[in-house]
Amino acid sequence: MKIAIIGATGQLGSDLFGELSKKNDVVGLTHADIEITDIDSVNNIVKAIKPDIIINTAAYHVVPEAEKFPEKAFLINGSAVLNLAKVCQDNKIKFVHYSTDYVFDGKKQAPYTEKDAPNPLNVYANTKLSGEHFALNYCDYTYVIRVSGIYGSVPCRAKGGNFVTTMLKLAKEKPEVRVVNDEVLTPTPTYWIAKNTDELIKTDAFGLYHMSCEGQVSWYEFAKTIWETLKLKTPLYPASVKDFPLVVKRPFYSVMENQNLKRAGIDIIPDWKEALIKFLNTSL
Ligand SMILES: NC(=O)c1ccc[n+]([C@@H]2O[C@H](COP(=O)([O-])OP(=O)(O)OC[C@H]3O[C@@H](n4cnc5c(N)ncnc54)[C@H](OP(=O)(O)O)[C@@H]3O)[C@@H](O)[C@H]2O)c1
């Protein structure tokens, strides 16, 4: 199988590259190799590589930046996904595209399945939802995979880190750390997303998928596990979302149930705590 990974040096792209390279011919594409907003660039790469599968991890995903520059966010998270979907459809290429738990508004207060109606609260989430629609409606060979609170050994390029690296930095630099205890989700290591993606693309079960660890946790409880596992000494306290200025509206509950993944017979993601402890012990 020949696979092209867009954003191969990013947080998720790096783990996908490592996992998929074990058994496939994988071409890792950086931003210097391809500009997804430019259809000619996409077509040229496809002609040169002739992949069976294209995996897109590129996104404009610094949430406050997307509020400031909505056109740019729509261009990268929406129109560029349409480019990729059209090229994949024309060339009968399987198309994997990643989206986000932020498409939900959080009001359900119970795990969201793929059947639940999205209601995005901010520009980033609206643009990602537009990308989902373009991917699913313009290419018959699409898997859209929603992920949540991702962290990997290669930090997110756009954000310059992830929650784990931010906590380690704060624990080192601050006299005490306060983390919200009323924002609940299921953070998921990119390693497990890569492994489940590998299983999914072996099937022709195209469609929409939730792909997050089992269980749910507040950011504070998640941080507490980091503190306990790494025996950090800096005092850690629970806080409320109300204690911090709300820069951009976001869902305070975005737990997802991997219903479609389970139906496809693929759900090899562990519980969030087991996954986090393994990550802290092996990937830092
Ligand atoms: N981070 C999270 O917590 C989170 C949560 C939910 C969903 N997601 C989704 O997960 C996916 C992967 O995130 P990540 O953390 O792996 O991102 P990342 O580390 O920022 O990697 C994105 C990669 O895409 C490249 N890229 C950006 N714009 C591009 C363009 N116009 N054309 C070609 N390449 C471009 C970047 O290159 P340069 O850096 O050189 O521009 C980078 O290598 C995204 O779809 C994101 O929306 C992330």
Short mmCIF file of N, CA, C and O and ligand atoms in Angstrom, two decimals, residues 6-14 29-32 34-37 56-61 76-77 80 97-102 124 128 146-151 154-159 161-162 190 219, ligand 1:
data_model
loop_
_atom_site.label_atom_id
_atom_site.label_comp_id
_atom_site.label_asym_id
_atom_site.label_seq_id
_atom_site.Cartn_x
_atom_site.Cartn_y
_atom_site.Cartn_z
N ILE A 6 0.13 13.89 4.83
CA ILE A 6 0.30 15.35 4.81
C ILE A 6 0.46 15.83 6.25
O ILE A 6 -0.35 15.49 7.12
N GLY A 7 1.51 16.63 6.48
CA GLY A 7 1.81 17.08 7.86
C GLY A 7 2.61 16.02 8.61
O GLY A 7 2.46 15.84 9.81
N ALA A 8 3.50 15.34 7.89
CA ALA A 8 4.20 14.16 8.46
C ALA A 8 5.16 14.52 9.59
O ALA A 8 5.57 13.64 10.34
N THR A 9 5.51 15.80 9.72
CA THR A 9 6.41 16.18 10.82
C THR A 9 5.62 16.75 12.00
O THR A 9 6.20 17.20 12.98
N GLY A 10 4.30 16.74 11.90
CA GLY A 10 3.46 17.25 12.99
C GLY A 10 3.30 16.22 14.09
O GLY A 10 3.86 15.11 14.02
N GLN A 11 2.52 16.60 15.09
CA GLN A 11 2.32 15.72 16.26
C GLN A 11 1.71 14.37 15.86
O GLN A 11 2.27 13.31 16.13
N LEU A 12 0.57 14.42 15.19
CA LEU A 12 -0.10 13.19 14.78
C LEU A 12 0.61 12.56 13.58
O LEU A 12 0.79 11.34 13.52
N GLY A 13 1.04 13.41 12.64
CA GLY A 13 1.69 12.91 11.42
C GLY A 13 2.93 12.08 11.73
O GLY A 13 3.19 11.06 11.08
N SER A 14 3.70 12.48 12.74
CA SER A 14 4.92 11.75 13.09
C SER A 14 4.60 10.33 13.55
O SER A 14 5.26 9.37 13.15
N LEU A 29 4.91 13.97 3.83
CA LEU A 29 4.94 15.28 3.18
C LEU A 29 4.94 16.39 4.22
O LEU A 29 4.09 16.42 5.11
N THR A 30 5.88 17.31 4.10
CA THR A 30 5.90 18.49 4.97
C THR A 30 5.18 19.63 4.25
O THR A 30 4.82 19.51 3.07
N HIS A 31 5.04 20.73 4.95
CA HIS A 31 4.40 21.90 4.34
C HIS A 31 5.23 22.42 3.16
O HIS A 31 4.69 23.00 2.22
N ALA A 32 6.54 22.16 3.19
CA ALA A 32 7.41 22.58 2.07
C ALA A 32 7.13 21.73 0.82
O ALA A 32 7.36 22.17 -0.31
N ILE A 34 4.02 20.25 0.06
CA ILE A 34 2.64 20.39 -0.44
C ILE A 34 1.94 21.55 0.26
O ILE A 34 2.13 21.78 1.46
N GLU A 35 1.16 22.30 -0.52
CA GLU A 35 0.31 23.36 0.05
C GLU A 35 -1.13 22.95 -0.28
O GLU A 35 -1.56 23.03 -1.43
N ILE A 36 -1.84 22.49 0.75
CA ILE A 36 -3.17 21.91 0.47
C ILE A 36 -4.20 22.92 0.02
O ILE A 36 -5.24 22.55 -0.53
N THR A 37 -3.94 24.22 0.25
CA THR A 37 -4.89 25.23 -0.22
C THR A 37 -4.76 25.48 -1.72
O THR A 37 -5.57 26.20 -2.30
N ASN A 56 -4.60 13.28 5.70
CA ASN A 56 -4.40 14.71 5.94
C ASN A 56 -4.43 15.04 7.43
O ASN A 56 -5.47 14.93 8.08
N THR A 57 -3.29 15.47 7.97
CA THR A 57 -3.26 15.93 9.37
C THR A 57 -3.10 17.45 9.45
O THR A 57 -3.07 17.99 10.55
N ALA A 58 -2.99 18.12 8.29
CA ALA A 58 -2.78 19.57 8.30
C ALA A 58 -4.04 20.29 8.76
O ALA A 58 -5.15 19.89 8.42
N ALA A 59 -3.87 21.33 9.54
CA ALA A 59 -5.02 22.11 10.00
C ALA A 59 -4.55 23.49 10.46
O ALA A 59 -3.37 23.68 10.77
N TYR A 60 -5.49 24.43 10.50
CA TYR A 60 -5.25 25.73 11.12
C TYR A 60 -5.99 25.64 12.45
O TYR A 60 -7.21 25.79 12.50
N HIS A 61 -5.25 25.30 13.53
CA HIS A 61 -5.99 24.88 14.71
C HIS A 61 -5.59 25.54 16.02
O HIS A 61 -5.85 24.99 17.10
N ILE A 76 -7.95 26.71 5.09
CA ILE A 76 -7.14 25.51 5.38
C ILE A 76 -8.01 24.35 5.89
O ILE A 76 -7.82 23.20 5.49
N ASN A 77 -8.97 24.67 6.77
CA ASN A 77 -9.77 23.59 7.37
C ASN A 77 -11.00 23.20 6.53
O ASN A 77 -11.61 22.16 6.79
N ALA A 80 -9.47 23.71 1.54
CA ALA A 80 -8.34 22.83 1.20
C ALA A 80 -8.76 21.36 1.32
O ALA A 80 -8.28 20.51 0.56
N HIS A 97 -9.13 11.95 6.86
CA HIS A 97 -9.08 13.35 7.32
C HIS A 97 -9.45 13.41 8.80
O HIS A 97 -10.39 12.72 9.23
N TYR A 98 -8.73 14.22 9.58
CA TYR A 98 -8.97 14.30 11.03
C TYR A 98 -9.78 15.54 11.38
O TYR A 98 -9.55 16.63 10.85
N SER A 99 -10.72 15.34 12.29
CA SER A 99 -11.52 16.46 12.79
C SER A 99 -11.45 16.46 14.32
O SER A 99 -10.52 15.90 14.90
N THR A 100 -12.43 17.07 14.95
CA THR A 100 -12.29 17.40 16.37
C THR A 100 -13.58 17.19 17.18
O THR A 100 -14.68 17.34 16.64
N ASP A 101 -13.40 16.91 18.47
CA ASP A 101 -14.52 16.86 19.43
C ASP A 101 -15.19 18.22 19.59
O ASP A 101 -16.31 18.32 20.08
N TYR A 102 -14.48 19.29 19.19
CA TYR A 102 -15.03 20.65 19.34
C TYR A 102 -16.23 20.91 18.43
O TYR A 102 -16.84 21.96 18.52
N TYR A 124 -12.97 27.98 14.74
CA TYR A 124 -12.18 26.77 14.46
C TYR A 124 -13.11 25.57 14.25
O TYR A 124 -13.00 24.85 13.26
N LYS A 128 -13.77 23.28 10.94
CA LYS A 128 -13.48 21.84 10.93
C LYS A 128 -14.73 21.06 10.51
O LYS A 128 -14.64 20.06 9.80
N ARG A 146 -12.75 11.92 14.13
CA ARG A 146 -12.72 12.99 15.15
C ARG A 146 -11.85 12.54 16.32
O ARG A 146 -12.05 11.45 16.85
N VAL A 147 -10.91 13.40 16.69
CA VAL A 147 -10.03 13.10 17.82
C VAL A 147 -10.16 14.20 18.87
O VAL A 147 -10.77 15.24 18.62
N SER A 148 -9.57 13.94 20.05
CA SER A 148 -9.83 14.82 21.19
C SER A 148 -8.58 14.97 22.06
O SER A 148 -7.93 13.97 22.37
N GLY A 149 -8.24 16.20 22.41
CA GLY A 149 -7.13 16.46 23.36
C GLY A 149 -5.89 15.64 23.07
O GLY A 149 -5.38 14.94 23.95
N ILE A 150 -5.38 15.75 21.85
CA ILE A 150 -4.31 14.82 21.47
C ILE A 150 -2.95 15.25 22.03
O ILE A 150 -2.67 16.43 22.21
N TYR A 151 -2.12 14.26 22.33
CA TYR A 151 -0.75 14.52 22.77
C TYR A 151 0.16 13.41 22.25
O TYR A 151 -0.24 12.25 22.15
N VAL A 154 6.11 14.00 19.68
CA VAL A 154 6.47 15.20 18.91
C VAL A 154 5.38 16.23 19.20
O VAL A 154 4.22 15.99 18.90
N PRO A 155 5.74 17.37 19.82
CA PRO A 155 4.70 18.32 20.19
C PRO A 155 3.97 18.91 18.97
O PRO A 155 4.52 18.94 17.88
N CYS A 156 2.74 19.34 19.20
CA CYS A 156 1.96 19.97 18.13
C CYS A 156 2.74 21.15 17.56
O CYS A 156 3.17 22.03 18.30
N ARG A 157 2.90 21.17 16.24
CA ARG A 157 3.69 22.25 15.62
C ARG A 157 2.97 23.60 15.74
O ARG A 157 3.58 24.60 16.07
N ALA A 158 1.68 23.58 15.47
CA ALA A 158 0.94 24.84 15.47
C ALA A 158 0.87 25.46 16.86
O ALA A 158 0.93 26.68 17.01
N LYS A 159 0.75 24.61 17.89
CA LYS A 159 0.58 25.12 19.26
C LYS A 159 1.88 25.13 20.04
O LYS A 159 1.92 25.59 21.18
N GLY A 161 3.36 22.70 21.40
CA GLY A 161 3.34 21.76 22.53
C GLY A 161 2.00 21.08 22.63
O GLY A 161 1.22 21.08 21.68
N ASN A 162 1.74 20.48 23.78
CA ASN A 162 0.42 19.88 24.05
C ASN A 162 0.17 20.00 25.55
O ASN A 162 0.99 20.59 26.28
N THR A 190 -1.45 10.32 20.36
CA THR A 190 -1.41 10.16 18.90
C THR A 190 -0.95 8.74 18.52
O THR A 190 -1.34 8.23 17.47
N TRP A 219 -9.59 18.16 33.01
CA TRP A 219 -8.17 18.52 32.80
C TRP A 219 -7.40 18.45 34.12
O TRP A 219 -6.23 18.08 34.16
N1 LIG B 1 -3.93 19.29 18.95
C1 LIG B 1 -5.11 18.89 19.46
O1 LIG B 1 -5.32 18.86 20.68
C2 LIG B 1 -6.24 18.48 18.53
C3 LIG B 1 -7.49 18.19 19.08
C4 LIG B 1 -8.50 17.77 18.22
C5 LIG B 1 -8.25 17.65 16.86
N2 LIG B 1 -7.00 17.95 16.36
C6 LIG B 1 -6.78 17.78 14.92
O2 LIG B 1 -5.72 16.83 14.76
C7 LIG B 1 -5.02 17.09 13.53
C8 LIG B 1 -3.52 17.02 13.74
O3 LIG B 1 -3.07 17.94 14.73
P1 LIG B 1 -1.53 18.02 15.14
O4 LIG B 1 -1.48 18.42 16.57
O5 LIG B 1 -0.79 16.83 14.67
O6 LIG B 1 -1.07 19.28 14.23
P2 LIG B 1 0.41 19.88 13.97
O7 LIG B 1 1.42 19.27 14.88
O8 LIG B 1 0.28 21.37 13.97
O9 LIG B 1 0.75 19.36 12.50
C9 LIG B 1 0.10 19.85 11.36
C10 LIG B 1 1.03 19.68 10.17
O10 LIG B 1 0.37 20.15 8.99
C11 LIG B 1 1.24 21.04 8.28
N3 LIG B 1 0.43 22.05 7.58
C12 LIG B 1 -0.26 23.07 8.14
N4 LIG B 1 -0.89 23.79 7.20
C13 LIG B 1 -0.61 23.20 6.01
C14 LIG B 1 -0.97 23.48 4.65
N5 LIG B 1 -1.75 24.54 4.34
N6 LIG B 1 -0.52 22.66 3.68
C15 LIG B 1 0.28 21.60 3.99
N7 LIG B 1 0.68 21.28 5.24
C16 LIG B 1 0.23 22.09 6.25
C17 LIG B 1 2.12 21.65 9.34
O11 LIG B 1 3.31 22.14 8.78
P3 LIG B 1 3.95 23.54 9.30
O12 LIG B 1 3.93 23.48 10.80
O13 LIG B 1 5.31 23.55 8.71
O14 LIG B 1 3.03 24.62 8.76
C18 LIG B 1 2.33 20.46 10.29
O15 LIG B 1 3.40 19.66 9.87
C19 LIG B 1 -5.59 18.41 13.01
O16 LIG B 1 -6.56 18.10 12.03
C20 LIG B 1 -6.29 19.03 14.20
O17 LIG B 1 -7.39 19.86 13.82
C21 LIG B 1 -6.01 18.35 17.18
#
